[in-house]
Amino acid sequence: MSSLRETFTILAIETSCDETAAAIVRDGTEIVTNVVASQIDEHRRYGGIVPEVASRQHILTMVPVIEEALSILPDGLDSVDAIAATYGPGLSGALLTGLNIAKAIAWGRNLPFVGVNHIEAHIYANWLTTTPTNNDQATKAPEPPQFPIIALVVSGGHTMLVLLEDHGRYQILGQTRDDAAGEAFDKVARIMGLSFPGGPAIQEAAANAPGGVTLPRAWLRDTYDFSFSGLKTAALHHVQNWQEREARLTTPQRTPKNDNVPPKAKGISPHIALSERYVAQLAYAFQESVVDVLVTKTINAARAFAATEILLAGGVAANQRLREEMSRRASVPVRYPPVSLCTDNAAMVAAAAFYRFDAGLQSGWDLDVQPNLKLASSGD
Ligand code: KG4
Ligand code: ZN
């Protein structure tokens, strides 16, 4: 039972990475509006996120995004009961823009303010109620998630398995020892010459895949930890071997005349384009390896901790194969947000903030950004 007034409206702001976002959410569940301005086109030419570019874009876009979100409320800020913003983890310059504007609005309007952990926000996207559309079939149960819960958080910056005993009570069971799952998707996509961000590109390429390629899985037995850097290296070597084989097939055999041609340096050759069929096979093999490990470890954790349900969270939770395989193999319900709420947005920040306000938590005006903020239980 909530301790807050009957309808509690939060304006939330998210700027931890490359999305400038503002949302208005009622009672931690009902999305009134969710505005996201993606900077992806600004970063694509660099093949990844450039922190300096991200900060500048947030400064340019933040005010129009907040204005657009507020325009849906007939009384604008007068109808808002509290303000929230992400304060970590993320890029420090990017976080600073959103946190400071949120604090300024709260201070100017004398409203309560709370800082939110971005990882926690991804998990709380599962508390938002949305209307699934035909091409985005979220498994939305009418009831909110029931504790104890196992949450698999898989994004561009994080990969972890979390036991949620209650609101604000977390235990991290395991996490990645090197690359995050989304980071691995992005890096392997780059190796294969696919566009950034790599997750959607690999998913699309894998959809046309014939089998025929297998990549290894890092099990790190008896732990809930993950490792994806070996898989990334295996994908790189696979591409190099494929290119060498192609080069041997297409270049003339050595004769005494050309015998002094130096052996080709190891590495990806830009001159030997990967065939569409090979890209599809490799994308499929990579996705299967990642999904198999993520699903197996999550299901083991759910069994070991008698979880009532499994939640997927973060950008990689948008992955169709991960959703299907988790739902097929789990013996408890699996819930995941619609695709638009898996990647960065501010509605999820409002959802997490609601449970903080409800527990009587607020942040001081001296709250600073914490680029390396860890997920911890409230009060730790
Ligand atoms: O949660 P998010 O928007 O940002 C972070 O907090 O990191 O996640 C972005 C990550 C990127 O690495 C992107 O490649 C990955 O999520 N991603 C996907 C898919 N859609 C986005 N990975 C696999 N399959 C997808 N369909
Ligand atoms: Zn994120």
Short mmCIF file of N, CA and C and ligand atoms in Angstrom, two decimals, residues 14 16-17 19 89 118-119 122 155-158 314-315 342-345 348, ligand 2:
data_model
loop_
_atom_site.label_atom_id
_atom_site.label_comp_id
_atom_site.label_asym_id
_atom_site.label_seq_id
_atom_site.Cartn_x
_atom_site.Cartn_y
_atom_site.Cartn_z
N GLU A 14 16.60 11.40 -18.04
CA GLU A 14 17.66 10.39 -18.23
C GLU A 14 18.64 10.91 -19.28
N SER A 16 22.21 9.39 -19.21
CA SER A 16 23.45 8.74 -18.79
C SER A 16 24.37 8.37 -19.96
N CYS A 17 23.79 8.26 -21.16
CA CYS A 17 24.63 7.84 -22.29
C CYS A 17 24.27 8.65 -23.54
N GLU A 19 21.03 8.89 -25.05
CA GLU A 19 19.64 9.25 -25.25
C GLU A 19 19.29 10.40 -24.32
N PRO A 89 25.11 4.69 -13.03
CA PRO A 89 26.39 4.86 -13.70
C PRO A 89 26.18 5.40 -15.11
N HIS A 118 20.87 3.99 -12.73
CA HIS A 118 20.44 3.62 -14.08
C HIS A 118 20.15 2.11 -14.21
N ILE A 119 20.92 1.30 -13.52
CA ILE A 119 20.72 -0.17 -13.61
C ILE A 119 19.39 -0.53 -12.95
N HIS A 122 16.58 0.32 -15.28
CA HIS A 122 16.32 -0.70 -16.32
C HIS A 122 15.44 -1.81 -15.76
N SER A 155 22.93 -4.82 -20.86
CA SER A 155 22.90 -3.58 -21.66
C SER A 155 24.26 -3.37 -22.31
N GLY A 156 24.46 -2.17 -22.85
CA GLY A 156 25.74 -1.88 -23.47
C GLY A 156 26.86 -1.73 -22.45
N GLY A 157 26.50 -1.41 -21.22
CA GLY A 157 27.52 -1.20 -20.19
C GLY A 157 27.51 -2.23 -19.07
N HIS A 158 26.47 -3.06 -18.99
CA HIS A 158 26.33 -3.93 -17.82
C HIS A 158 25.79 -5.30 -18.19
N GLY A 314 17.32 -3.97 -19.82
CA GLY A 314 18.46 -3.40 -20.54
C GLY A 314 18.31 -3.60 -22.04
N GLY A 315 19.16 -2.90 -22.80
CA GLY A 315 19.04 -2.91 -24.26
C GLY A 315 19.04 -4.29 -24.89
N CYS A 342 13.18 -1.16 -23.30
CA CYS A 342 14.41 -1.90 -22.96
C CYS A 342 15.62 -0.99 -23.08
N THR A 343 15.65 -0.20 -24.15
CA THR A 343 16.78 0.72 -24.32
C THR A 343 16.52 1.97 -23.45
N ASP A 344 17.52 2.84 -23.39
CA ASP A 344 17.45 3.95 -22.41
C ASP A 344 16.24 4.86 -22.62
N ASN A 345 15.58 5.16 -21.53
CA ASN A 345 14.40 6.04 -21.55
C ASN A 345 14.21 6.60 -20.14
N MET A 348 11.41 4.56 -17.23
CA MET A 348 11.94 3.57 -16.28
C MET A 348 12.58 4.26 -15.06
ZN ZN B 2 20.94 1.72 -20.18
#
